[in-house]
CSV table of N, CA and C in Angstrom, one decimal:
chain,number,residue,atom,x,y,z
A,1,MET,N,19.0,-31.2,5.7
A,1,MET,CA,18.9,-30.5,6.1
A,1,MET,C,17.6,-29.6,5.1
A,2,LEU,N,17.7,-29.8,4.2
A,2,LEU,CA,16.6,-29.6,3.1
A,2,LEU,C,15.6,-30.1,3.1
A,3,GLN,N,15.4,-31.0,4.1
A,3,GLN,CA,13.7,-31.4,4.6
A,3,GLN,C,13.1,-30.3,5.3
A,4,CYS,N,13.8,-29.7,5.6
A,4,CYS,CA,13.1,-28.9,7.0
A,4,CYS,C,13.2,-27.4,6.1
A,5,ILE,N,13.7,-27.3,5.1
A,5,ILE,CA,13.2,-25.8,4.6
A,5,ILE,C,12.5,-25.6,3.8
A,6,HIS,N,12.0,-26.9,3.0
A,6,HIS,CA,11.3,-27.5,2.2
A,6,HIS,C,9.8,-26.8,2.2
A,7,PRO,N,8.7,-26.5,1.4
A,7,PRO,CA,7.8,-26.5,2.0
A,7,PRO,C,7.1,-27.5,2.9
A,8,THR,N,7.3,-28.4,2.9
A,8,THR,CA,7.1,-29.7,3.1
A,8,THR,C,7.2,-29.5,4.5
A,9,TYR,N,8.4,-29.7,5.5
A,9,TYR,CA,8.7,-29.2,6.5
A,9,TYR,C,8.8,-29.7,7.3
A,10,LYS,N,10.2,-30.9,7.9
A,10,LYS,CA,10.2,-32.3,8.3
A,10,LYS,C,10.3,-31.7,10.1
A,11,GLU,N,9.3,-32.2,10.8
A,11,GLU,CA,9.5,-31.3,12.1
A,11,GLU,C,11.0,-31.7,12.8
A,12,ILE,N,11.2,-30.5,14.3
A,12,ILE,CA,12.2,-30.7,14.1
A,12,ILE,C,12.6,-31.4,15.6
A,13,ASP,N,13.3,-32.1,16.1
A,13,ASP,CA,13.3,-33.0,17.5
A,13,ASP,C,14.2,-32.8,18.7
A,14,ASP,N,14.7,-33.8,19.0
A,14,ASP,CA,15.8,-33.7,20.2
A,14,ASP,C,17.3,-34.1,18.9
A,15,GLN,N,17.3,-34.2,17.9
A,15,GLN,CA,18.7,-35.1,17.7
A,15,GLN,C,19.1,-33.9,16.2
A,16,THR,N,17.9,-33.9,16.0
A,16,THR,CA,18.3,-32.6,14.4
A,16,THR,C,18.0,-31.3,14.8
A,17,VAL,N,18.0,-30.5,16.0
A,17,VAL,CA,18.0,-29.6,16.3
A,17,VAL,C,19.7,-29.2,16.6
A,18,HIS,N,20.5,-30.3,17.3
A,18,HIS,CA,21.7,-30.4,17.1
A,18,HIS,C,22.9,-29.9,16.0
A,19,ILE,N,22.3,-31.0,15.0
A,19,ILE,CA,22.2,-30.8,13.4
A,19,ILE,C,22.0,-29.3,12.8
A,20,LEU,N,20.9,-29.1,13.0
A,20,LEU,CA,20.1,-27.8,11.8
A,20,LEU,C,20.7,-26.0,12.8
A,21,LEU,N,21.1,-26.0,14.3
A,21,LEU,CA,21.3,-25.1,14.6
A,21,LEU,C,22.7,-24.3,14.3
A,22,PRO,N,23.8,-25.4,13.8
A,22,PRO,CA,24.9,-25.1,13.4
A,22,PRO,C,25.1,-24.5,12.3
A,23,LEU,N,24.5,-25.4,11.4
A,23,LEU,CA,24.0,-24.9,9.5
A,23,LEU,C,23.5,-23.7,9.8
A,24,ALA,N,22.2,-23.4,10.1
A,24,ALA,CA,21.0,-22.8,9.9
A,24,ALA,C,22.0,-21.3,10.7
A,25,PHE,N,22.8,-21.5,11.4
A,25,PHE,CA,23.8,-20.2,12.1
A,25,PHE,C,24.4,-19.5,11.6
A,26,ASP,N,25.5,-20.2,10.3
A,26,ASP,CA,26.4,-20.3,9.8
A,26,ASP,C,26.3,-20.0,8.6
A,27,TYR,N,24.6,-20.6,7.9
A,27,TYR,CA,24.3,-20.0,6.5
A,27,TYR,C,23.5,-18.6,6.4
A,28,GLN,N,23.0,-18.0,8.1
A,28,GLN,CA,22.4,-17.1,8.2
A,28,GLN,C,21.0,-17.5,7.3
A,29,MET,N,20.3,-18.7,7.8
A,29,MET,CA,18.7,-18.7,7.8
A,29,MET,C,17.6,-18.6,9.0
A,30,ASP,N,18.1,-17.7,8.8
A,30,ASP,CA,16.9,-17.2,10.0
A,30,ASP,C,15.8,-17.9,10.4
A,31,GLY,N,14.9,-18.3,9.6
A,31,GLY,CA,13.6,-18.9,9.4
A,31,GLY,C,14.0,-20.6,10.0
A,32,LEU,N,14.8,-20.9,9.5
A,32,LEU,CA,15.3,-21.8,10.7
A,32,LEU,C,16.2,-21.8,11.7
A,33,LEU,N,16.6,-21.1,11.8
A,33,LEU,CA,17.2,-20.6,13.4
A,33,LEU,C,15.9,-20.3,14.4
A,34,HIS,N,14.9,-19.7,13.9
A,34,HIS,CA,13.5,-19.7,14.6
A,34,HIS,C,12.7,-20.6,15.0
A,35,ARG,N,12.7,-21.5,13.8
A,35,ARG,CA,11.9,-22.7,14.3
A,35,ARG,C,13.0,-23.2,15.3
A,36,CYS,N,14.1,-23.9,14.9
A,36,CYS,CA,14.7,-24.4,16.3
A,36,CYS,C,14.9,-23.6,17.3
A,37,GLU,N,14.8,-22.2,17.8
A,37,GLU,CA,14.3,-21.2,18.8
A,37,GLU,C,13.4,-21.8,19.3
A,38,CYS,N,12.0,-21.6,18.4
A,38,CYS,CA,11.2,-22.2,18.9
A,38,CYS,C,11.1,-24.1,19.7
A,39,PHE,N,11.2,-24.7,18.9
A,39,PHE,CA,11.3,-26.0,19.6
A,39,PHE,C,11.9,-25.9,21.0
A,40,LEU,N,13.1,-25.2,21.1
A,40,LEU,CA,14.0,-25.4,22.5
A,40,LEU,C,13.8,-24.9,23.7
A,41,VAL,N,12.6,-23.8,23.0
A,41,VAL,CA,11.9,-23.5,24.0
A,41,VAL,C,10.5,-23.8,24.4
A,42,GLN,N,10.1,-24.7,24.0
A,42,GLN,CA,8.8,-25.7,24.0
A,42,GLN,C,9.8,-26.6,24.4
A,43,HIS,N,10.4,-27.4,24.1
A,43,HIS,CA,10.9,-28.8,24.5
A,43,HIS,C,12.1,-28.7,26.3
A,44,LYS,N,11.8,-29.7,26.7
A,44,LYS,CA,12.8,-29.7,28.0
A,44,LYS,C,14.0,-29.9,27.4
A,45,LEU,N,14.9,-29.8,27.8
A,45,LEU,CA,16.5,-30.1,27.8
A,45,LEU,C,17.1,-29.9,29.1
A,46,PRO,N,18.1,-30.2,29.4
A,46,PRO,CA,18.9,-29.4,30.5
A,46,PRO,C,18.9,-28.2,30.2
A,47,PHE,N,19.4,-27.2,31.2
A,47,PHE,CA,19.2,-26.2,31.5
A,47,PHE,C,20.6,-25.4,30.7
A,48,LEU,N,21.6,-25.8,31.5
A,48,LEU,CA,23.0,-24.9,31.1
A,48,LEU,C,22.8,-25.6,29.2
A,49,GLU,N,22.0,-26.7,28.7
A,49,GLU,CA,22.3,-27.0,27.3
A,49,GLU,C,21.5,-25.8,26.7
A,50,LYS,N,20.5,-25.9,27.5
A,50,LYS,CA,19.9,-24.5,26.4
A,50,LYS,C,20.2,-23.4,26.2
A,51,VAL,N,20.9,-22.7,27.5
A,51,VAL,CA,21.8,-21.8,27.8
A,51,VAL,C,23.3,-21.3,27.1
A,52,TRP,N,23.7,-22.6,26.9
A,52,TRP,CA,25.0,-22.9,25.7
A,52,TRP,C,24.7,-22.4,24.4
A,53,LEU,N,23.5,-23.0,24.0
A,53,LEU,CA,22.9,-22.9,22.5
A,53,LEU,C,22.2,-21.9,22.2
A,54,ALA,N,21.8,-20.9,23.3
A,54,ALA,CA,21.6,-19.8,22.8
A,54,ALA,C,22.4,-18.8,23.1
A,55,ASP,N,23.4,-19.4,23.8
A,55,ASP,CA,24.5,-18.0,23.9
A,55,ASP,C,24.9,-18.5,22.0
A,56,ARG,N,25.7,-19.5,22.2
A,56,ARG,CA,26.4,-19.9,20.8
A,56,ARG,C,25.7,-19.9,19.8
A,57,TYR,N,24.6,-19.4,19.1
A,57,TYR,CA,23.7,-19.5,18.1
A,57,TYR,C,22.9,-18.1,18.0
A,58,LYS,N,23.1,-17.0,19.3
A,58,LYS,CA,22.3,-15.8,19.7
A,58,LYS,C,21.3,-16.0,19.3
A,59,LEU,N,20.9,-17.5,20.0
A,59,LEU,CA,19.4,-16.8,20.4
A,59,LEU,C,18.4,-16.0,21.8
A,60,ASN,N,18.3,-14.8,21.0
A,60,ASN,CA,18.3,-14.1,22.5
A,60,ASN,C,17.3,-14.9,23.2
A,61,ARG,N,15.7,-14.7,21.6
A,61,ARG,CA,14.5,-14.9,23.1
A,61,ARG,C,15.0,-16.2,23.8
A,62,LEU,N,15.4,-16.9,23.5
A,62,LEU,CA,15.3,-18.4,24.4
A,62,LEU,C,17.2,-17.9,25.9
A,63,LEU,N,17.3,-17.6,25.4
A,63,LEU,CA,18.5,-17.2,26.9
A,63,LEU,C,17.2,-15.7,27.9
A,64,VAL,N,16.6,-14.8,27.1
A,64,VAL,CA,15.7,-14.8,28.1
A,64,VAL,C,14.4,-15.4,29.0
A,65,LEU,N,14.5,-16.1,28.0
A,65,LEU,CA,13.3,-17.1,28.5
A,65,LEU,C,13.9,-18.2,30.3
A,66,CYS,N,15.4,-18.4,29.7
A,66,CYS,CA,16.2,-19.1,30.5
A,66,CYS,C,16.4,-18.5,31.8
A,67,LEU,N,16.4,-17.1,31.6
A,67,LEU,CA,17.3,-15.9,32.6
A,67,LEU,C,15.5,-15.9,34.0
A,68,ARG,N,14.9,-15.8,33.1
A,68,ARG,CA,13.6,-15.3,33.5
A,68,ARG,C,13.2,-16.3,34.9
A,69,GLU,N,13.4,-18.0,33.9
A,69,GLU,CA,12.9,-19.0,34.8
A,69,GLU,C,13.6,-19.4,36.0
A,70,MET,N,14.5,-18.8,35.6
A,70,MET,CA,16.2,-19.3,36.6
A,70,MET,C,15.4,-18.8,37.8
A,71,ARG,N,16.1,-19.0,39.2
A,71,ARG,CA,15.2,-18.6,40.3
A,71,ARG,C,16.6,-18.5,41.4
A,72,PRO,N,16.6,-18.0,42.1
A,72,PRO,CA,17.9,-17.6,42.9
A,72,PRO,C,18.5,-18.9,43.8
A,73,ASN,N,19.5,-19.3,43.8
A,73,ASN,CA,19.7,-19.7,44.4
A,73,ASN,C,19.5,-21.6,44.1
A,74,SER,N,19.4,-21.7,42.8
A,74,SER,CA,20.0,-22.6,41.8
A,74,SER,C,20.2,-23.7,41.9
A,75,LYS,N,20.5,-24.9,42.1
A,75,LYS,CA,21.5,-25.4,41.4
A,75,LYS,C,21.5,-26.5,40.0
A,76,ILE,N,23.1,-25.2,39.7
A,76,ILE,CA,23.7,-25.4,38.7
A,76,ILE,C,24.9,-25.8,38.8
A,77,ASP,N,25.5,-26.9,37.4
A,77,ASP,CA,26.4,-27.6,37.6
A,77,ASP,C,27.6,-26.1,36.7
A,78,LEU,N,28.3,-25.7,38.1
A,78,LEU,CA,29.5,-24.4,37.1
A,78,LEU,C,30.7,-25.3,37.1
A,79,THR,N,30.3,-26.2,37.0
A,79,THR,CA,32.0,-27.6,36.6
A,79,THR,C,31.9,-28.1,35.5
A,80,GLY,N,30.9,-27.5,35.1
A,80,GLY,CA,30.9,-28.8,33.3
A,80,GLY,C,31.0,-28.0,32.0
A,81,SER,N,31.3,-28.7,30.8
A,81,SER,CA,31.7,-28.1,29.8
A,81,SER,C,30.8,-27.0,29.5
A,82,ARG,N,29.7,-27.4,29.8
A,82,ARG,CA,28.7,-26.0,29.0
A,82,ARG,C,28.9,-24.9,29.9
A,83,TYR,N,29.2,-24.7,31.2
A,83,TYR,CA,29.6,-24.1,31.1
A,83,TYR,C,30.5,-22.6,31.1
A,84,TYR,N,31.8,-23.9,31.2
A,84,TYR,CA,32.9,-23.3,30.4
A,84,TYR,C,32.9,-22.6,29.2
A,85,GLY,N,32.3,-23.0,27.8
A,85,GLY,CA,32.1,-22.8,27.0
A,85,GLY,C,30.7,-21.8,26.3
A,86,LEU,N,30.9,-20.9,27.8
A,86,LEU,CA,29.4,-19.9,28.1
A,86,LEU,C,30.6,-18.5,27.6
A,87,SER,N,29.8,-17.5,26.8
A,87,SER,CA,30.7,-16.4,26.8
A,87,SER,C,30.8,-15.5,28.6
A,88,ASP,N,31.6,-15.0,28.1
A,88,ASP,CA,31.7,-14.0,30.0
A,88,ASP,C,30.5,-13.5,30.0
A,89,ARG,N,30.0,-12.7,28.9
A,89,ARG,CA,28.6,-12.0,29.5
A,89,ARG,C,27.7,-12.9,29.5
A,90,VAL,N,27.2,-14.0,29.6
A,90,VAL,CA,26.1,-14.5,29.6
A,90,VAL,C,26.8,-15.6,31.1
A,91,LYS,N,27.8,-16.1,31.8
A,91,LYS,CA,28.4,-16.0,32.7
A,91,LYS,C,28.6,-14.9,33.5
A,92,VAL,N,28.7,-13.7,33.4
A,92,VAL,CA,28.0,-12.9,35.0
A,92,VAL,C,26.6,-12.8,34.9
A,93,LEU,N,25.8,-12.7,34.2
A,93,LEU,CA,24.3,-12.7,33.9
A,93,LEU,C,23.5,-13.7,34.9
A,94,LEU,N,24.2,-15.1,34.3
A,94,LEU,CA,23.8,-16.5,35.4
A,94,LEU,C,24.4,-16.1,36.7
A,95,LEU,N,25.6,-16.1,36.8
A,95,LEU,CA,25.9,-15.7,38.7
A,95,LEU,C,25.1,-14.3,38.9
A,96,GLU,N,24.9,-13.4,38.5
A,96,GLU,CA,24.3,-12.4,39.1
A,96,GLU,C,22.9,-13.0,39.7
A,97,ARG,N,22.0,-13.9,38.4
A,97,ARG,CA,20.7,-14.7,38.9
A,97,ARG,C,20.8,-15.1,40.1
A,98,LEU,N,21.6,-15.7,40.2
A,98,LEU,CA,22.1,-17.1,41.3
A,98,LEU,C,22.0,-16.5,42.0
A,99,HIS,N,22.7,-15.5,42.2
A,99,HIS,CA,23.1,-14.7,43.8
A,99,HIS,C,21.8,-13.3,44.2
A,100,GLY,N,20.4,-13.9,43.1
A,100,GLY,CA,19.4,-13.0,43.7
A,100,GLY,C,19.0,-11.6,43.2
A,101,SER,N,20.0,-11.4,41.8
A,101,SER,CA,19.8,-10.1,41.3
A,101,SER,C,17.9,-10.7,40.4
A,102,THR,N,17.9,-9.7,39.8
A,102,THR,CA,16.4,-9.9,38.7
A,102,THR,C,16.9,-9.5,37.6
A,103,VAL,N,16.0,-10.0,36.8
A,103,VAL,CA,16.5,-10.1,35.2
A,103,VAL,C,16.5,-8.7,34.8
A,104,PRO,N,18.1,-8.7,34.4
A,104,PRO,CA,18.0,-6.5,34.0
A,104,PRO,C,17.2,-6.5,33.0
A,105,GLU,N,17.1,-4.9,33.2
A,105,GLU,CA,15.8,-4.5,32.4
A,105,GLU,C,15.8,-4.6,31.1
A,106,VAL,N,17.5,-4.4,30.3
A,106,VAL,CA,17.1,-4.0,29.0
A,106,VAL,C,16.8,-5.7,28.9
A,107,PHE,N,17.1,-7.0,29.7
A,107,PHE,CA,16.2,-8.2,29.3
A,107,PHE,C,15.0,-7.5,28.7
A,108,ARG,N,14.6,-7.5,30.5
A,108,ARG,CA,12.9,-7.6,30.4
A,108,ARG,C,12.1,-6.5,28.6
A,109,ASN,N,12.6,-5.4,28.6
A,109,ASN,CA,12.5,-4.6,27.7
A,109,ASN,C,12.2,-5.4,26.0
A,110,PHE,N,14.0,-6.0,25.6
A,110,PHE,CA,14.1,-7.0,24.7
A,110,PHE,C,12.9,-8.2,24.9
A,111,HIS,N,12.9,-8.7,25.8
A,111,HIS,CA,11.2,-9.8,25.5
A,111,HIS,C,10.1,-9.0,25.3
A,112,LYS,N,10.1,-7.9,25.7
A,112,LYS,CA,8.6,-7.6,25.1
A,112,LYS,C,8.7,-7.3,23.9
A,113,PHE,N,9.9,-6.7,23.4
A,113,PHE,CA,10.2,-6.8,21.9
A,113,PHE,C,10.1,-7.8,21.0
A,114,LEU,N,10.5,-9.0,21.6
A,114,LEU,CA,10.4,-10.4,21.2
A,114,LEU,C,9.0,-10.8,21.2
A,115,LYS,N,7.9,-10.2,21.4
A,115,LYS,CA,6.9,-10.8,21.5
A,115,LYS,C,6.1,-11.4,20.4
A,116,ILE,N,6.8,-10.2,19.2
A,116,ILE,CA,6.3,-10.3,17.9
A,116,ILE,C,6.4,-11.9,17.1
A,117,PHE,N,7.3,-12.4,18.0
A,117,PHE,CA,7.9,-13.8,17.6
A,117,PHE,C,7.0,-15.0,17.7
């Protein structure tokens, strides 16, 4: 972890992001959380994995981007542990999106606000 916050900045990858996120969240390391979120935005991971991480670690920018790229009638496994691990709020957003709802206005405005990242 120290290598990721030290000025030399070790790169975050598929393995380290799962180690660093809980530590950064627990110790309120906003800079490292932001770097992990940027990594997750740019890299391919299973959709529900990204949504679960966004929900668990309060990565709102990532959650908004996932919801925006999700299409109605998408094929999503709603029986897996990642789905059951989501908060009720995010489950509702996913189900509404699956049934054709647009991304709620509050998230559209929130995404505009987050363009500063």
